[in-house]
mmCIF file of C-alpha atoms in Angstrom:
data_model
loop_
_atom_site.group_PDB
_atom_site.id
_atom_site.type_symbol
_atom_site.label_atom_id
_atom_site.label_comp_id
_atom_site.label_asym_id
_atom_site.label_seq_id
_atom_site.Cartn_x
_atom_site.Cartn_y
_atom_site.Cartn_z
ATOM 1 C CA MET A 1 34.613 50.152 -0.518
ATOM 2 C CA LEU A 2 34.742 52.322 -3.958
ATOM 3 C CA LEU A 3 38.048 52.382 -5.458
ATOM 4 C CA LEU A 4 37.635 54.548 -8.537
ATOM 5 C CA LEU A 5 40.173 53.979 -11.338
ATOM 6 C CA PRO A 6 41.565 55.401 -14.978
ATOM 7 C CA PRO A 7 41.443 53.298 -17.780
ATOM 8 C CA SER A 8 44.763 52.741 -19.687
ATOM 9 C CA GLU A 9 45.347 53.979 -23.380
ATOM 10 C CA THR A 10 46.573 50.316 -24.161
ATOM 11 C CA LYS A 11 44.290 47.479 -24.287
ATOM 12 C CA ARG A 12 44.430 43.316 -24.322
ATOM 13 C CA ASP A 13 43.497 42.098 -28.139
ATOM 14 C CA GLY A 14 41.123 39.058 -27.814
ATOM 15 C CA GLY A 15 37.926 38.095 -26.046
ATOM 16 C CA ASP A 16 34.800 36.359 -25.792
ATOM 17 C CA PRO A 17 34.878 34.897 -30.043
ATOM 18 C CA ASP A 18 30.287 34.331 -29.693
ATOM 19 C CA ARG A 19 29.873 37.819 -28.020
ATOM 20 C CA SER A 20 30.324 41.867 -29.338
ATOM 21 C CA LEU A 21 29.364 44.647 -27.451
ATOM 22 C CA ASP A 22 25.507 45.504 -25.599
ATOM 23 C CA LEU A 23 25.448 48.175 -23.507
ATOM 24 C CA ALA A 24 22.199 46.469 -21.584
ATOM 25 C CA ASP A 25 25.646 44.389 -20.187
ATOM 26 C CA LEU A 26 27.010 47.325 -19.173
ATOM 27 C CA SER A 27 26.342 48.713 -15.254
ATOM 28 C CA TRP A 28 25.091 51.798 -14.971
ATOM 29 C CA PRO A 29 22.571 51.383 -17.455
ATOM 30 C CA GLY A 30 21.789 56.024 -17.059
ATOM 31 C CA PHE A 31 24.845 56.356 -19.286
ATOM 32 C CA ASN A 32 23.637 54.388 -22.478
ATOM 33 C CA PRO A 33 22.339 57.318 -23.762
ATOM 34 C CA ALA A 34 25.739 59.568 -23.267
ATOM 35 C CA ARG A 35 27.403 56.098 -24.481
ATOM 36 C CA ARG A 36 25.716 55.661 -27.250
ATOM 37 C CA ARG A 37 26.309 59.370 -27.946
ATOM 38 C CA THR A 38 30.258 58.655 -27.987
ATOM 39 C CA LEU A 39 29.757 55.607 -30.029
ATOM 40 C CA ALA A 40 28.543 58.062 -32.933
ATOM 41 C CA ALA A 41 31.541 59.973 -32.393
ATOM 42 C CA LEU A 42 33.473 58.105 -32.926
ATOM 43 C CA ARG A 43 32.030 55.809 -35.703
ATOM 44 C CA SER A 44 31.457 59.448 -37.377
ATOM 45 C CA LEU A 45 35.644 59.894 -36.863
ATOM 46 C CA SER A 46 36.777 56.593 -37.893
ATOM 47 C CA ARG A 47 35.514 57.764 -42.083
ATOM 48 C CA ASN A 48 38.104 58.821 -42.163
ATOM 49 C CA ARG A 49 41.953 56.997 -41.279
ATOM 50 C CA ALA A 50 43.283 60.555 -40.974
ATOM 51 C CA SER A 51 41.451 62.155 -39.278
ATOM 52 C CA MET A 52 41.241 59.404 -36.575
ATOM 53 C CA ALA A 53 44.857 59.507 -36.459
ATOM 54 C CA THR A 54 44.786 63.056 -35.680
ATOM 55 C CA ALA A 55 42.070 63.420 -33.129
ATOM 56 C CA LEU A 56 43.459 60.234 -31.230
ATOM 57 C CA GLY A 57 47.384 61.469 -31.164
ATOM 58 C CA LEU A 58 48.326 58.351 -32.689
ATOM 59 C CA GLY A 59 51.316 58.228 -33.940
ATOM 60 C CA SER A 60 52.665 55.300 -37.369
ATOM 61 C CA THR A 61 53.011 52.141 -34.556
ATOM 62 C CA GLN A 62 49.808 52.981 -33.455
ATOM 63 C CA LEU A 63 47.431 52.966 -36.781
ATOM 64 C CA HIS A 64 46.113 49.353 -35.600
ATOM 65 C CA GLU A 65 43.918 51.642 -32.820
ATOM 66 C CA ILE A 66 42.111 53.342 -36.046
ATOM 67 C CA ASP A 67 40.955 49.280 -36.941
ATOM 68 C CA ARG A 68 40.116 48.612 -33.712
ATOM 69 C CA ASN A 69 37.379 51.355 -33.050
ATOM 70 C CA ARG A 70 36.054 50.556 -36.655
ATOM 71 C CA ALA A 71 35.152 46.855 -35.335
ATOM 72 C CA ILE A 72 34.086 48.195 -31.659
ATOM 73 C CA ARG A 73 30.297 46.958 -32.796
ATOM 74 C CA THR A 74 31.244 43.804 -33.508
ATOM 75 C CA SER A 75 35.159 42.376 -31.922
ATOM 76 C CA PRO A 76 35.056 40.154 -29.468
ATOM 77 C CA VAL A 77 34.217 41.510 -25.616
ATOM 78 C CA MET A 78 36.682 41.242 -22.032
ATOM 79 C CA PRO A 79 35.877 41.992 -18.671
ATOM 80 C CA ALA A 80 37.077 45.253 -18.219
ATOM 81 C CA ILE A 81 39.253 44.607 -15.483
ATOM 82 C CA GLU A 82 40.944 42.625 -17.782
ATOM 83 C CA ARG A 83 41.332 44.407 -20.985
ATOM 84 C CA TYR A 84 43.287 47.087 -19.908
ATOM 85 C CA THR A 85 46.461 47.010 -19.685
ATOM 86 C CA GLY A 86 49.560 49.368 -18.541
ATOM 87 C CA VAL A 87 50.960 49.740 -15.450
ATOM 88 C CA LEU A 88 48.340 50.280 -13.066
ATOM 89 C CA PHE A 89 46.760 47.373 -14.484
ATOM 90 C CA GLU A 90 50.162 45.286 -14.782
ATOM 91 C CA ALA A 91 50.435 45.744 -10.967
ATOM 92 C CA LEU A 92 47.192 44.939 -9.905
ATOM 93 C CA GLY A 93 47.058 41.717 -11.312
ATOM 94 C CA ALA A 94 43.637 40.817 -11.545
ATOM 95 C CA ASP A 95 44.597 37.592 -13.555
ATOM 96 C CA SER A 96 46.152 36.546 -10.327
ATOM 97 C CA LEU A 97 43.901 37.492 -7.726
ATOM 98 C CA SER A 98 42.727 35.237 -5.493
ATOM 99 C CA GLU A 99 39.039 34.312 -5.385
ATOM 100 C CA GLY A 100 37.721 36.133 -2.399
ATOM 101 C CA ALA A 101 39.790 39.223 -4.009
ATOM 102 C CA ARG A 102 38.148 39.226 -7.502
ATOM 103 C CA GLY A 103 35.314 38.712 -6.009
ATOM 104 C CA ARG A 104 35.742 42.086 -4.192
ATOM 105 C CA ALA A 105 37.032 43.709 -7.849
ATOM 106 C CA ALA A 106 33.432 42.665 -8.889
ATOM 107 C CA ARG A 107 32.119 44.632 -6.133
ATOM 108 C CA CYS A 108 34.225 47.587 -5.521
ATOM 109 C CA VAL A 109 36.687 48.103 -8.363
ATOM 110 C CA VAL A 110 34.718 51.419 -11.106
ATOM 111 C CA ILE A 111 37.474 51.901 -14.281
ATOM 112 C CA HIS A 112 36.116 55.639 -15.401
ATOM 113 C CA SER A 113 36.445 54.981 -19.521
ATOM 114 C CA ALA A 114 36.416 57.913 -21.654
ATOM 115 C CA LEU A 115 33.928 56.064 -24.197
ATOM 116 C CA PHE A 116 31.481 54.603 -21.456
ATOM 117 C CA GLY A 117 31.654 56.351 -18.758
ATOM 118 C CA LEU A 118 31.603 54.250 -15.171
ATOM 119 C CA LEU A 119 32.583 50.592 -15.831
ATOM 120 C CA GLY A 120 32.176 47.628 -13.594
ATOM 121 C CA ALA A 121 35.134 46.195 -13.086
ATOM 122 C CA ASP A 122 33.353 42.978 -14.912
ATOM 123 C CA ASP A 123 31.377 45.203 -17.205
ATOM 124 C CA PRO A 124 32.350 43.152 -21.112
ATOM 125 C CA ILE A 125 34.233 45.788 -23.669
ATOM 126 C CA PRO A 126 35.552 45.341 -26.983
ATOM 127 C CA ALA A 127 39.161 46.877 -27.365
ATOM 128 C CA TYR A 128 39.250 50.924 -28.272
ATOM 129 C CA ARG A 129 40.857 53.662 -28.204
ATOM 130 C CA LEU A 130 39.929 56.816 -26.372
ATOM 131 C CA SER A 131 41.192 58.982 -24.137
ATOM 132 C CA HIS A 132 40.391 62.088 -22.360
ATOM 133 C CA ASP A 133 41.877 64.921 -24.312
ATOM 134 C CA SER A 134 40.817 62.870 -27.546
ATOM 135 C CA ARG A 135 38.791 65.469 -29.951
ATOM 136 C CA LEU A 136 35.595 64.544 -31.515
ATOM 137 C CA PRO A 137 33.403 65.805 -33.808
ATOM 138 C CA GLY A 138 30.560 67.367 -32.531
ATOM 139 C CA LEU A 139 30.852 66.298 -28.729
ATOM 140 C CA ALA A 140 33.616 67.454 -26.010
ATOM 141 C CA LEU A 141 34.234 64.433 -23.413
ATOM 142 C CA ALA A 142 34.528 66.718 -20.897
ATOM 143 C CA ALA A 143 31.210 68.518 -20.820
ATOM 144 C CA HIS A 144 29.812 65.265 -22.097
ATOM 145 C CA TRP A 145 30.120 63.502 -19.455
ATOM 146 C CA ARG A 146 31.317 65.854 -15.991
ATOM 147 C CA ALA A 147 27.669 66.357 -14.873
ATOM 148 C CA VAL A 148 26.431 62.812 -14.955
ATOM 149 C CA VAL A 149 29.496 60.752 -13.933
ATOM 150 C CA SER A 150 29.580 63.563 -10.979
ATOM 151 C CA ALA A 151 26.285 63.264 -10.080
ATOM 152 C CA GLU A 152 27.100 58.737 -9.578
ATOM 153 C CA LEU A 153 29.695 59.186 -7.668
ATOM 154 C CA ALA A 154 27.799 61.417 -5.561
ATOM 155 C CA ARG A 155 25.916 58.068 -4.887
ATOM 156 C CA PRO A 156 27.670 55.468 -3.258
ATOM 157 C CA PRO A 157 28.154 55.762 0.739
ATOM 158 C CA GLY A 158 30.876 54.956 2.966
ATOM 159 C CA LEU A 159 34.820 55.188 1.596
ATOM 160 C CA VAL A 160 35.363 56.312 -1.832
ATOM 161 C CA LEU A 161 39.094 56.542 -2.867
ATOM 162 C CA ASP A 162 39.760 58.659 -6.573
ATOM 163 C CA LEU A 163 43.037 56.773 -8.255
ATOM 164 C CA ARG A 164 42.431 58.480 -11.515
ATOM 165 C CA SER A 165 44.438 61.144 -12.855
ATOM 166 C CA ASP A 166 43.800 65.301 -12.679
ATOM 167 C CA GLY A 167 42.654 64.314 -16.900
ATOM 168 C CA TYR A 168 39.991 61.851 -16.430
ATOM 169 C CA ALA A 169 39.006 63.324 -12.545
ATOM 170 C CA LYS A 170 38.123 66.369 -14.738
ATOM 171 C CA LEU A 171 35.732 64.206 -17.170
ATOM 172 C CA GLY A 172 33.954 63.764 -13.235
ATOM 173 C CA PRO A 173 35.207 65.516 -10.410
ATOM 174 C CA LEU A 174 34.376 63.202 -6.936
ATOM 175 C CA ALA A 175 33.256 65.818 -5.100
ATOM 176 C CA ALA A 176 34.672 66.659 -1.493
ATOM 177 C CA GLY A 177 33.174 64.632 1.517
ATOM 178 C CA VAL A 178 33.380 62.710 4.277
ATOM 179 C CA ASP A 179 35.302 59.150 3.654
ATOM 180 C CA ARG A 180 36.416 60.865 -0.064
ATOM 181 C CA TRP A 181 40.142 60.906 -1.209
ATOM 182 C CA PHE A 182 42.103 61.622 -3.849
ATOM 183 C CA VAL A 183 44.857 59.686 -3.565
ATOM 184 C CA ARG A 184 47.678 60.838 -4.925
ATOM 185 C CA ILE A 185 51.234 58.578 -4.489
ATOM 186 C CA VAL A 186 54.715 60.249 -3.434
ATOM 187 C CA ALA A 187 58.524 58.851 -3.217
ATOM 188 C CA GLU A 188 60.697 59.459 -0.320
ATOM 189 C CA ALA A 189 64.078 60.322 -0.499
ATOM 190 C CA PRO A 190 66.917 59.649 1.976
ATOM 191 C CA ASP A 191 67.381 62.497 3.347
ATOM 192 C CA GLY A 192 63.154 62.304 3.916
ATOM 193 C CA SER A 193 61.949 64.730 1.318
ATOM 194 C CA ARG A 194 59.048 63.459 -0.599
ATOM 195 C CA ARG A 195 57.988 64.404 -4.265
ATOM 196 C CA ALA A 196 55.430 63.404 -6.456
ATOM 197 C CA LEU A 197 55.906 60.537 -9.020
ATOM 198 C CA ASN A 198 54.664 60.648 -12.426
ATOM 199 C CA HIS A 199 55.442 57.165 -14.119
ATOM 200 C CA PHE A 200 55.688 55.045 -11.058
ATOM 201 C CA ASN A 201 52.206 56.885 -9.774
ATOM 202 C CA LYS A 202 50.447 54.231 -11.626
ATOM 203 C CA ARG A 203 52.721 51.267 -10.627
ATOM 204 C CA GLY A 204 51.997 52.075 -6.833
ATOM 205 C CA LYS A 205 48.333 53.150 -7.394
ATOM 206 C CA GLY A 206 47.687 49.623 -8.650
ATOM 207 C CA GLU A 207 50.014 48.096 -5.891
ATOM 208 C CA LEU A 208 48.061 49.866 -3.363
ATOM 209 C CA VAL A 209 44.547 48.255 -5.545
ATOM 210 C CA ARG A 210 45.813 44.139 -5.130
ATOM 211 C CA ALA A 211 46.390 44.815 -1.657
ATOM 212 C CA LEU A 212 42.698 46.717 -0.496
ATOM 213 C CA LEU A 213 40.797 44.017 -2.614
ATOM 214 C CA GLU A 214 42.991 40.934 -0.906
ATOM 215 C CA THR A 215 42.343 42.142 2.545
ATOM 216 C CA ASP A 216 39.393 40.387 4.589
ATOM 217 C CA ASP A 217 38.821 43.788 6.493
ATOM 218 C CA ASP A 218 36.059 45.770 6.007
ATOM 219 C CA LEU A 219 37.182 48.912 4.678
ATOM 220 C CA ALA A 220 33.546 50.888 5.322
ATOM 221 C CA ASP A 221 35.212 53.838 6.182
ATOM 222 C CA THR A 222 38.359 56.280 6.426
ATOM 223 C CA ALA A 223 38.641 54.573 10.570
ATOM 224 C CA ALA A 224 39.135 51.448 9.061
ATOM 225 C CA LEU A 225 41.379 52.158 6.428
ATOM 226 C CA MET A 226 43.951 53.730 8.009
ATOM 227 C CA GLU A 227 43.954 50.782 10.294
ATOM 228 C CA TRP A 228 44.767 48.628 7.747
ATOM 229 C CA ALA A 229 47.412 50.361 6.586
ATOM 230 C CA GLN A 230 49.222 51.514 10.042
ATOM 231 C CA ALA A 231 48.799 47.011 10.697
ATOM 232 C CA THR A 232 50.196 47.058 7.314
ATOM 233 C CA GLY A 233 52.888 48.615 7.265
ATOM 234 C CA VAL A 234 50.610 50.832 3.785
ATOM 235 C CA ARG A 235 51.988 54.363 4.381
ATOM 236 C CA LEU A 236 49.001 56.190 4.038
ATOM 237 C CA ARG A 237 48.369 59.669 5.781
ATOM 238 C CA THR A 238 46.184 62.859 4.867
ATOM 239 C CA ALA A 239 48.159 65.277 2.725
ATOM 240 C CA SER A 240 45.809 68.022 3.048
ATOM 241 C CA ASP A 241 41.478 68.391 2.534
ATOM 242 C CA GLY A 242 40.352 65.446 0.501
ATOM 243 C CA VAL A 243 43.799 63.907 -0.307
ATOM 244 C CA LEU A 244 45.638 60.585 1.070
ATOM 245 C CA GLU A 245 48.951 60.440 0.582
ATOM 246 C CA LEU A 246 50.517 56.892 -0.569
ATOM 247 C CA THR A 247 54.753 57.049 0.188
ATOM 248 C CA VAL A 248 57.022 54.470 -1.572
ATOM 249 C CA GLU A 249 60.631 54.073 -0.839
ATOM 250 C CA GLU A 250 62.570 56.717 -4.036
ATOM 251 C CA ILE A 251 64.812 52.901 -4.531
ATOM 252 C CA ALA A 252 61.336 51.171 -5.424
ATOM 253 C CA ALA A 253 60.807 54.329 -7.420
ATOM 254 C CA ARG A 254 63.714 54.266 -9.288
ATOM 255 C CA ARG A 255 64.055 50.223 -10.031
ATOM 256 C CA GLY A 256 60.535 50.197 -11.430
#
C-alpha cells in the first residue's frame, strides 16, 4: 500500500541542529537533478525579497518565509512527516502514532513536494516555502515535475491511494489502473445528499491515513481495503472510475 499525500503550506520550525539538507539522504535519488534545479531557481528568486514575496503569494505576516528559503541549505532538518503541519498532518498525528504505525508510515507514506518531488515520510528536510502554483524564474513547476513523478508513481505494485489536492496531482498525475485510486472526501447531510468538502476534506484525509497506518491488516489491494473499511465502519465507496469517496457526517464536518 502506498499513501500519496500533499504537503502543507505551513511547516514546523526547528530540527536537528547538527544536520542540514543533503540530497543524498532523500528517497528517489533519481530526482536529485530536478531537485537541484528547483533549489537553484529558488535561490535565484531569493536574491530579491519583493520578487520572492510576489512569486510565492506571501502576505505581510508571512515574510519570514523568505528568510526560511534563504537559509534552506544550512537550516536544521527533520523527517518530512513531522515537518509539515496543517489540518491533514494534525489529523494524521505522526507524533502520537504507535510504534508499528510509525514504521508503516516510513514504508507507505509518500509526500509530494513542489520543491523536492516525492519524499518518504522519514526524509530529512528543512523548513521552506514553495507551492504547486508558485512562479520560479525560468522553471515551470508542472512541466518540471509531471513526467518524472508520473513515471515513478507507475512503478509500485499494489494499492495506491492518491490523497493529493488537484494542484499537486497536476504536478504528477497518477495513471489509471487496477488498485489505483484518487480519494475524495464528501459530507452527508441528514437528507442523505452529499457535498464535497474544502477545508475539512484535509481533516478527513488525515484521519483516514492514521486509521490505515494503525491497522495490522495487510491492505495489499482494493478488495482488502474495502473489507477493512466495512469491518471498521469507514464509509468508503467507489464513486466513479478511479475515484473512491470517503463519506463523513455533516455535523462532524461543521464542528471541524
